mmCIF file of C-alpha atoms in Angstrom:
data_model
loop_
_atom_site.group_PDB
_atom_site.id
_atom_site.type_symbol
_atom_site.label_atom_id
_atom_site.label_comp_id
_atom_site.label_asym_id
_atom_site.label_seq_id
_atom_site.Cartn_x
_atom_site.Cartn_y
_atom_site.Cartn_z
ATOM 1 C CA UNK V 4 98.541 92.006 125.841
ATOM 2 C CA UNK V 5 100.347 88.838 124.914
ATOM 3 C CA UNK V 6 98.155 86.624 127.799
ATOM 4 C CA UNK V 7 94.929 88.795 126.389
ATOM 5 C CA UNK V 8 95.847 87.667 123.078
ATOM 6 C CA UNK V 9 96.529 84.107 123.460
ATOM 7 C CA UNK V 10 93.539 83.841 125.499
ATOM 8 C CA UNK V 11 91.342 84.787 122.472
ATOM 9 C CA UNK V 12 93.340 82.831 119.929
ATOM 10 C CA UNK V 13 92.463 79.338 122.406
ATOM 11 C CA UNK V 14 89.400 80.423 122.549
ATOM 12 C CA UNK V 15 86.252 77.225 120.644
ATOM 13 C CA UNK V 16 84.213 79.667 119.491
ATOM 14 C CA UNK V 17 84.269 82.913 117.286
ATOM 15 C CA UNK V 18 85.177 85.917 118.609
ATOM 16 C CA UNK V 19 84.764 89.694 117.699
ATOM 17 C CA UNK V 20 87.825 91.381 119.194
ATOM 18 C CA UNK V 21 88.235 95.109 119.743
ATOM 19 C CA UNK V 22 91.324 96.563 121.064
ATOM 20 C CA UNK V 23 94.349 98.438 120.553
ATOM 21 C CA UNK V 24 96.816 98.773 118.200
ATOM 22 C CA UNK V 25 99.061 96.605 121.007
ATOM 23 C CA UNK V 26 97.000 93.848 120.801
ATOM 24 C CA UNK V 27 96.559 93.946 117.695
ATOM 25 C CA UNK V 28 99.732 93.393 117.327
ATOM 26 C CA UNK V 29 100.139 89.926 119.212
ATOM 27 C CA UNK V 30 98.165 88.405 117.115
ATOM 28 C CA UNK V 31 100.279 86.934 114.146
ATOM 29 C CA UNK V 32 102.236 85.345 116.498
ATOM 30 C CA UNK V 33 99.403 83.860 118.423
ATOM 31 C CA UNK V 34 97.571 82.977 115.609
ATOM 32 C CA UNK V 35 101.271 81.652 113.765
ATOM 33 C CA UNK V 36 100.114 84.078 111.120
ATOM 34 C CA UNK V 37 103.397 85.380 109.213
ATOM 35 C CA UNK V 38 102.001 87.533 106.184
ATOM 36 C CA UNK V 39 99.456 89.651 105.347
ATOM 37 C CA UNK V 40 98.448 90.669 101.925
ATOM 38 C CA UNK V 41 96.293 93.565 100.525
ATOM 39 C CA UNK V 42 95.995 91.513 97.643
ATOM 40 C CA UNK V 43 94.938 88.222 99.636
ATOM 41 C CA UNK V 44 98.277 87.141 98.629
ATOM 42 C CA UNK V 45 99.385 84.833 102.031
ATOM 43 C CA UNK V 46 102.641 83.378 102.247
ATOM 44 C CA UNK V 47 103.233 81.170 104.706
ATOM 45 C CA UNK V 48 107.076 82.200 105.636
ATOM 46 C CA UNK V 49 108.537 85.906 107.420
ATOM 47 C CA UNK V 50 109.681 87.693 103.964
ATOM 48 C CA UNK V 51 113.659 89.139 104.291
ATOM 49 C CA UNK V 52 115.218 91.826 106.470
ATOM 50 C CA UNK V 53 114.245 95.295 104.405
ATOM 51 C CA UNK V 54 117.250 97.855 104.746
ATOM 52 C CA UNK V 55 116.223 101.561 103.795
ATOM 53 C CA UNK V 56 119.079 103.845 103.514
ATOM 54 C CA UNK V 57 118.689 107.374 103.165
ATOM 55 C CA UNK V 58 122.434 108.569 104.656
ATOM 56 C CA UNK V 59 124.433 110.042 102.681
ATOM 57 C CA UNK V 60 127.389 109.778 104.610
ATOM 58 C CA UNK V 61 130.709 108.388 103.148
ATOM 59 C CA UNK V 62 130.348 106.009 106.456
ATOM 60 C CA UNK V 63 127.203 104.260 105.362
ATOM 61 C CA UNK V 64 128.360 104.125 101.576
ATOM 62 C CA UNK V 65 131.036 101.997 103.096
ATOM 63 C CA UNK V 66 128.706 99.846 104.860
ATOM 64 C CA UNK V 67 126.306 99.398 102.240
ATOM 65 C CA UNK V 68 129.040 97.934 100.159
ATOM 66 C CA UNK V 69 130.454 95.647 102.955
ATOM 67 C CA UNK V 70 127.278 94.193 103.170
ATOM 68 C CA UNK V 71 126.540 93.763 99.707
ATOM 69 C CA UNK V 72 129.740 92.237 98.874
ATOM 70 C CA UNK V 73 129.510 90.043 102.285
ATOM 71 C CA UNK V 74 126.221 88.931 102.090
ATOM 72 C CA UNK V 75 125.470 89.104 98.881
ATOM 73 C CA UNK V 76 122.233 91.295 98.973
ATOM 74 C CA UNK V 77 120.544 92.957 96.233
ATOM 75 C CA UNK V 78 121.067 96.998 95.912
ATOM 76 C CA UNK V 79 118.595 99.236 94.613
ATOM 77 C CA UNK V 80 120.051 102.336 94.102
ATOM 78 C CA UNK V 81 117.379 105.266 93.700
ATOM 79 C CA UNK V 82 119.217 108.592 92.680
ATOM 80 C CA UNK V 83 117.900 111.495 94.759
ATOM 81 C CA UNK V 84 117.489 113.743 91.512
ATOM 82 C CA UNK V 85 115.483 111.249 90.290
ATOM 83 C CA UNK V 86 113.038 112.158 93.198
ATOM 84 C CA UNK V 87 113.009 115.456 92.613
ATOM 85 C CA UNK V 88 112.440 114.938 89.086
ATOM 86 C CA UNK V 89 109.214 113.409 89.844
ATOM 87 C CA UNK V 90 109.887 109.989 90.784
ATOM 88 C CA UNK V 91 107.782 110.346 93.667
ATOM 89 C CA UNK V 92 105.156 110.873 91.339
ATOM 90 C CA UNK V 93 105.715 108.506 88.855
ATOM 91 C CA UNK V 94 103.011 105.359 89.723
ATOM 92 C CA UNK V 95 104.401 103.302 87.054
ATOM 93 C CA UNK V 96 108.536 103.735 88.310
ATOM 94 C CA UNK V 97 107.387 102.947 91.971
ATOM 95 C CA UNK V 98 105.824 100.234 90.673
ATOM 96 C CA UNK V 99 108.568 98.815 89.530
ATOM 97 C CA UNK V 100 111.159 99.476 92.529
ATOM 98 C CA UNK V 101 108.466 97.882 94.573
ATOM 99 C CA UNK V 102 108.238 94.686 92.938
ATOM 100 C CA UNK V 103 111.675 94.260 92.524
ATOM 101 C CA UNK V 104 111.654 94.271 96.271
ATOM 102 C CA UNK V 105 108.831 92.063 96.768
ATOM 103 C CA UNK V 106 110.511 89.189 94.235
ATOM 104 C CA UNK V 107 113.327 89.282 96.442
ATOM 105 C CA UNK V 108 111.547 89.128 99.965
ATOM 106 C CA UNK V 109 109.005 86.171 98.687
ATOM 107 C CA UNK V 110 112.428 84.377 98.713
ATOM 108 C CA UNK V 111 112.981 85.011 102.470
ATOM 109 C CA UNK V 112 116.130 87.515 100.930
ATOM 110 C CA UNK V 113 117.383 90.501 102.545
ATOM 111 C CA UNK V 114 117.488 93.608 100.231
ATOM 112 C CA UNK V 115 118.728 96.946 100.216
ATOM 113 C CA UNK V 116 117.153 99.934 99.037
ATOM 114 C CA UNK V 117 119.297 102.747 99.611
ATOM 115 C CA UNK V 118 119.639 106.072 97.776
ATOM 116 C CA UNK V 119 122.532 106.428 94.971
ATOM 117 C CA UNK V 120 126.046 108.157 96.040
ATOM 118 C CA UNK V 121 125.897 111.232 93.686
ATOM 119 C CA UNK V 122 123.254 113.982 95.600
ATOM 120 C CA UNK V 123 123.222 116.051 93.378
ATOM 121 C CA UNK V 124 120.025 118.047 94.575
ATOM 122 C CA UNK V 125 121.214 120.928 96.491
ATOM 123 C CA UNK V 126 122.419 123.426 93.729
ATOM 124 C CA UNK V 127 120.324 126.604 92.730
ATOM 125 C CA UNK V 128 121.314 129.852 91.589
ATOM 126 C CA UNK V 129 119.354 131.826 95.142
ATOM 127 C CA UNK V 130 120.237 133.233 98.279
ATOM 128 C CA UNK V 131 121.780 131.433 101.368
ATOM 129 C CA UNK V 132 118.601 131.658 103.376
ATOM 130 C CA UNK V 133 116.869 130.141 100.042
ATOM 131 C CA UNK V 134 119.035 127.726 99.593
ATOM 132 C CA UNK V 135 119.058 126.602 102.703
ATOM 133 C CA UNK V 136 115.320 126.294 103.107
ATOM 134 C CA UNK V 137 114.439 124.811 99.436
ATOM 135 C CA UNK V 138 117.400 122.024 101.147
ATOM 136 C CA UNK V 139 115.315 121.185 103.514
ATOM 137 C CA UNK V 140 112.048 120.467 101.145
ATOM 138 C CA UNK V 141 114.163 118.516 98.801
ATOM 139 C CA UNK V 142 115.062 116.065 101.802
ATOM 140 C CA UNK V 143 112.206 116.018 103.581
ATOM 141 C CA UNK V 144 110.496 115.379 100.126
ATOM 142 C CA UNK V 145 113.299 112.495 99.597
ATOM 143 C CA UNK V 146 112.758 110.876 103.002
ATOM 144 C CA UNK V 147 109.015 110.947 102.559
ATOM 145 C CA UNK V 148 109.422 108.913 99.271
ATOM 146 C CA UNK V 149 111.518 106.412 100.730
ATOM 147 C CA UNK V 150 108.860 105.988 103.604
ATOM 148 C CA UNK V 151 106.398 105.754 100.803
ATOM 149 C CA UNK V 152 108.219 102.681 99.211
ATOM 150 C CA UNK V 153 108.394 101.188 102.403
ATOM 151 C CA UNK V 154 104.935 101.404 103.027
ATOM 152 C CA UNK V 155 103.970 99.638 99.659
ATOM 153 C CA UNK V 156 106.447 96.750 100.108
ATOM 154 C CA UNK V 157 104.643 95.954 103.415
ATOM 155 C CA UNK V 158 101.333 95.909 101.355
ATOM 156 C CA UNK V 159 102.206 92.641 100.642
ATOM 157 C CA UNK V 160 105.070 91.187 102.341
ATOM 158 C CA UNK V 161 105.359 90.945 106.287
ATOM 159 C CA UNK V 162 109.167 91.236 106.299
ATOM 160 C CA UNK V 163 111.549 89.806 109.061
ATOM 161 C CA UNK V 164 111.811 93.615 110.430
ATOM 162 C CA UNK V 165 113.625 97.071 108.958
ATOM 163 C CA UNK V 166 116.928 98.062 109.366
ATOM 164 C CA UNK V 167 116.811 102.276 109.104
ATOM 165 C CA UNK V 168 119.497 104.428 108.316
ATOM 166 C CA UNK V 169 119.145 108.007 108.704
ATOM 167 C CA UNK V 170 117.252 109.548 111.486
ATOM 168 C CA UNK V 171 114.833 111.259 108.745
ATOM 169 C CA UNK V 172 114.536 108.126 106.927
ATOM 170 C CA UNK V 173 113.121 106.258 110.094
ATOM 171 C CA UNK V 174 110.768 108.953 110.940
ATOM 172 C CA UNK V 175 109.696 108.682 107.271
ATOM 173 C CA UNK V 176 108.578 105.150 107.596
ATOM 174 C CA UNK V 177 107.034 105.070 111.120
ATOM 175 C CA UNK V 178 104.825 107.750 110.205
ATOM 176 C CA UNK V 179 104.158 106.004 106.938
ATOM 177 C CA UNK V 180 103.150 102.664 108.427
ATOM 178 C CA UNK V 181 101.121 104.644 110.761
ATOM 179 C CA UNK V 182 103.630 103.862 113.872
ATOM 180 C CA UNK V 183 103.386 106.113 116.847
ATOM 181 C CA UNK V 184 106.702 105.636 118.318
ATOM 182 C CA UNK V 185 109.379 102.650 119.088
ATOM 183 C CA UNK V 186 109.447 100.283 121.831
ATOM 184 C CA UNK V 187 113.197 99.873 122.572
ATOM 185 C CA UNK V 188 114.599 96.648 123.232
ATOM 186 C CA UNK V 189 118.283 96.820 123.072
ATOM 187 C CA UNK V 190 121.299 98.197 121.860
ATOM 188 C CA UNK V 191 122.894 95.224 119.289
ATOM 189 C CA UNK V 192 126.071 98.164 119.110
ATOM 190 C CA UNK V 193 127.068 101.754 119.824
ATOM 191 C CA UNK V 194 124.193 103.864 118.482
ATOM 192 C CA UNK V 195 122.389 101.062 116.988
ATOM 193 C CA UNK V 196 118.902 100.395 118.998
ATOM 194 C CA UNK V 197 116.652 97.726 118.583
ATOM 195 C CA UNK V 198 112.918 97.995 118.988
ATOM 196 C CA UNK V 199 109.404 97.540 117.550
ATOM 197 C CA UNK V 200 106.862 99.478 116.243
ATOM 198 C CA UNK V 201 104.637 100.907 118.143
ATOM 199 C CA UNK V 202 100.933 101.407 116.809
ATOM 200 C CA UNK V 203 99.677 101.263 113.159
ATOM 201 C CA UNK V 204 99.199 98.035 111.282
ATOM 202 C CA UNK V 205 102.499 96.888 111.986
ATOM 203 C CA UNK V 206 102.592 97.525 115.102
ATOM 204 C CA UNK V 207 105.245 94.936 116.615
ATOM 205 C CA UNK V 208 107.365 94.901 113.543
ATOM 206 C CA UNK V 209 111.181 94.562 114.366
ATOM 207 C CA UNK V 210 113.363 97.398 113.532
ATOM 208 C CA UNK V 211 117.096 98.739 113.870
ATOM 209 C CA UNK V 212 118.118 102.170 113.355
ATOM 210 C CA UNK V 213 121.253 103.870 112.791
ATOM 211 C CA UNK V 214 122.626 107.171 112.671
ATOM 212 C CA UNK V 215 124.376 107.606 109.069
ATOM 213 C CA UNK V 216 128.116 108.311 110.165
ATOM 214 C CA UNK V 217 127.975 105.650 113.335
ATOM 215 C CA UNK V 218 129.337 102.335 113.113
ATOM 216 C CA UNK V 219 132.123 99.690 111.523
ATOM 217 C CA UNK V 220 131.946 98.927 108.524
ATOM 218 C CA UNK V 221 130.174 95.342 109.305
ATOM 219 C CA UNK V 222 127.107 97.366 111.335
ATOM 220 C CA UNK V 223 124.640 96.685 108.622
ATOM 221 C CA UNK V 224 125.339 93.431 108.377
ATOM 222 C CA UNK V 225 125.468 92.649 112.363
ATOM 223 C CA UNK V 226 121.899 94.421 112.496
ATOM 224 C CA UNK V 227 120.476 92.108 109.088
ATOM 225 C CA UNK V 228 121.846 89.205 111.136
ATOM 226 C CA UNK V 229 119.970 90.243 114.540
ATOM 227 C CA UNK V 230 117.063 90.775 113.009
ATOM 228 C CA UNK V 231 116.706 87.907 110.822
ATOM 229 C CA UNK V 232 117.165 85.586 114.564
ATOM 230 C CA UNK V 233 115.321 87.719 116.403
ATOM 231 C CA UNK V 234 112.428 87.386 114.083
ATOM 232 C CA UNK V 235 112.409 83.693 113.936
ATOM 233 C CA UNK V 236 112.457 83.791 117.523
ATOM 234 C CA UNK V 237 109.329 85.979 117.630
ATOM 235 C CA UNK V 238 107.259 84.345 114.938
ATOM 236 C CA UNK V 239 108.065 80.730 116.431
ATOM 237 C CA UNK V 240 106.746 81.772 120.252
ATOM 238 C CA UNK V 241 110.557 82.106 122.034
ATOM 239 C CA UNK V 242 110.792 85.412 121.796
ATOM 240 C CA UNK V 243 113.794 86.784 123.290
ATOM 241 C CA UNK V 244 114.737 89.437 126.151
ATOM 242 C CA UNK V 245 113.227 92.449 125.815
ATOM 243 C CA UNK V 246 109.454 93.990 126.740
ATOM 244 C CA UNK V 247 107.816 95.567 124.041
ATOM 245 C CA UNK V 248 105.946 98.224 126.070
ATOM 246 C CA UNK V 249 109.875 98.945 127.521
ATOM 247 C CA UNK V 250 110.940 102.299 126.832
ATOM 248 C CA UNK V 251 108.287 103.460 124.612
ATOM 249 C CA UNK V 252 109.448 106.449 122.239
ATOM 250 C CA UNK V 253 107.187 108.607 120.766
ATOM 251 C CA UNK V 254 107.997 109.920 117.251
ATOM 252 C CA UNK V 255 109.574 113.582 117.531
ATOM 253 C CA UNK V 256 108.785 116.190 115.041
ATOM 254 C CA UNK V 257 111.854 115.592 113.506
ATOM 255 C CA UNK V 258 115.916 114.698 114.709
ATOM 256 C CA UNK V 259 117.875 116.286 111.916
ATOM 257 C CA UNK V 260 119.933 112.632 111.976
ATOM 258 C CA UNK V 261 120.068 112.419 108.738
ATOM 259 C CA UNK V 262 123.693 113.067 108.339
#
């Protein structure tokens, strides 16, 4: 797809190209494009590494704070209530979370958007079997938001790649972005993979995920750090190790990683 790809982009005359999502896909990099904008908004740089946390897991709270006291990147803390409140409704307050995002990745920063410590949204007066089920709304409901924020940030920012916490949370974005599945590439640590997106309109996108409780207490920075290379490497034509058609996953119906 590459070869197909940079064939076309040398090619002297106009060309009407149709194709898959795949090659779709090569084409920024052929073409040195770095950002696309819904709102024919182009910048001419990769935007920051975007790291979507929706673990709740005492290991990841730990992490979160390593790397925001490390590397000095911006926390937005949504509160899960909040969501269930009708956040995830609210055009205006999505607004707002999403251009506080974007004015920090048009600076080439890395951010963090991560729900807050207190989850407070498991507690009604009903049965076990209720309980357990209404649970399971509530967090798919909360997972589904976060995907949705993701989604809008990439409406006008091509970002360095995603680094996912939460095996519902990266579920929640790949099916938001319209991915199909992720083409691993490596493992940058125990449990962390590396990989692109596979299908959609960011198809090729960079991405680490993470299962909530795996990890020292430095793994979201190492993964910010390997993504923010890796992605130079890709947008400047030396790519790195690694076949993107390699060990193609397709999405599952759901992992139940979200510890």
């Amino acid at each position: 797809l590459g070869t197909i790809a940079s064939t076309i982009a040398s090619l002297e005359y106009r060309a009407v190209v149709a194709g898959s999502a795949g090659l779709a896909g090569e084409f920024p990099r052929k073409l040195r494009i770095a950002c696309r904008s819904d709102d024919s908004t182009v910048t001419s740089d990769l935007g920051g590494v975007l790291v979507i946390s929706g673990s709740a897991s005492s290991t990841t709270r730990v992490q979160l704070e390593y790397a925001e006291a490390a590397e000095r990147l911006p926390v937005i803390l949504i509160d899960a209530g909040s969501i269930l409140r009708g956040l995830d409704r609210d055009q205006a307050g999505t607004r707002r979370i999403v251009e506080q995002a974007w004015s920090n990745l048009s600076q080439g920063r890395d951010i963090i958007v991560a729900l807050g410590p207190s989850v407070g949204h498991g507690k009604h007066g009903s049965s076990d079997r209720s309980q357990s089920h209404r649970n399971t709304e509530d967090s798919h409901r909360i997972t589904a938001y976060l995907g949705l924020l993701a989604g809008k940030i990439l409406s006008a920012y091509m970002v360095a790649g995603f680094v996912l916490t939460g095996g519902d949370t990266a579920l929640a974005v790949c099916r938001e972005i319209g991915g199909i599945g992720v083409a691993m590439l490596d493992e940058i640590a125990p449990g962390m993979p590396s990989g692109r997106i596979v299908g959609g309109a960011h198809a090729g996108l960079m991405v680490v995920t993470k299962a909530g409780s795996f990890g020292g207490e430095d793994a979201i920075v190492e993964a910010v750090r390997y993504l923010r290379t890796n992605a130079r490497e890709r947008y400047t034509g030396t790519e790195g190790k690694g076949c993107p058609c390699r060990g193609h996953r397709p999405l599952p119906g759901g992992d139940g990683a979200n510890a």
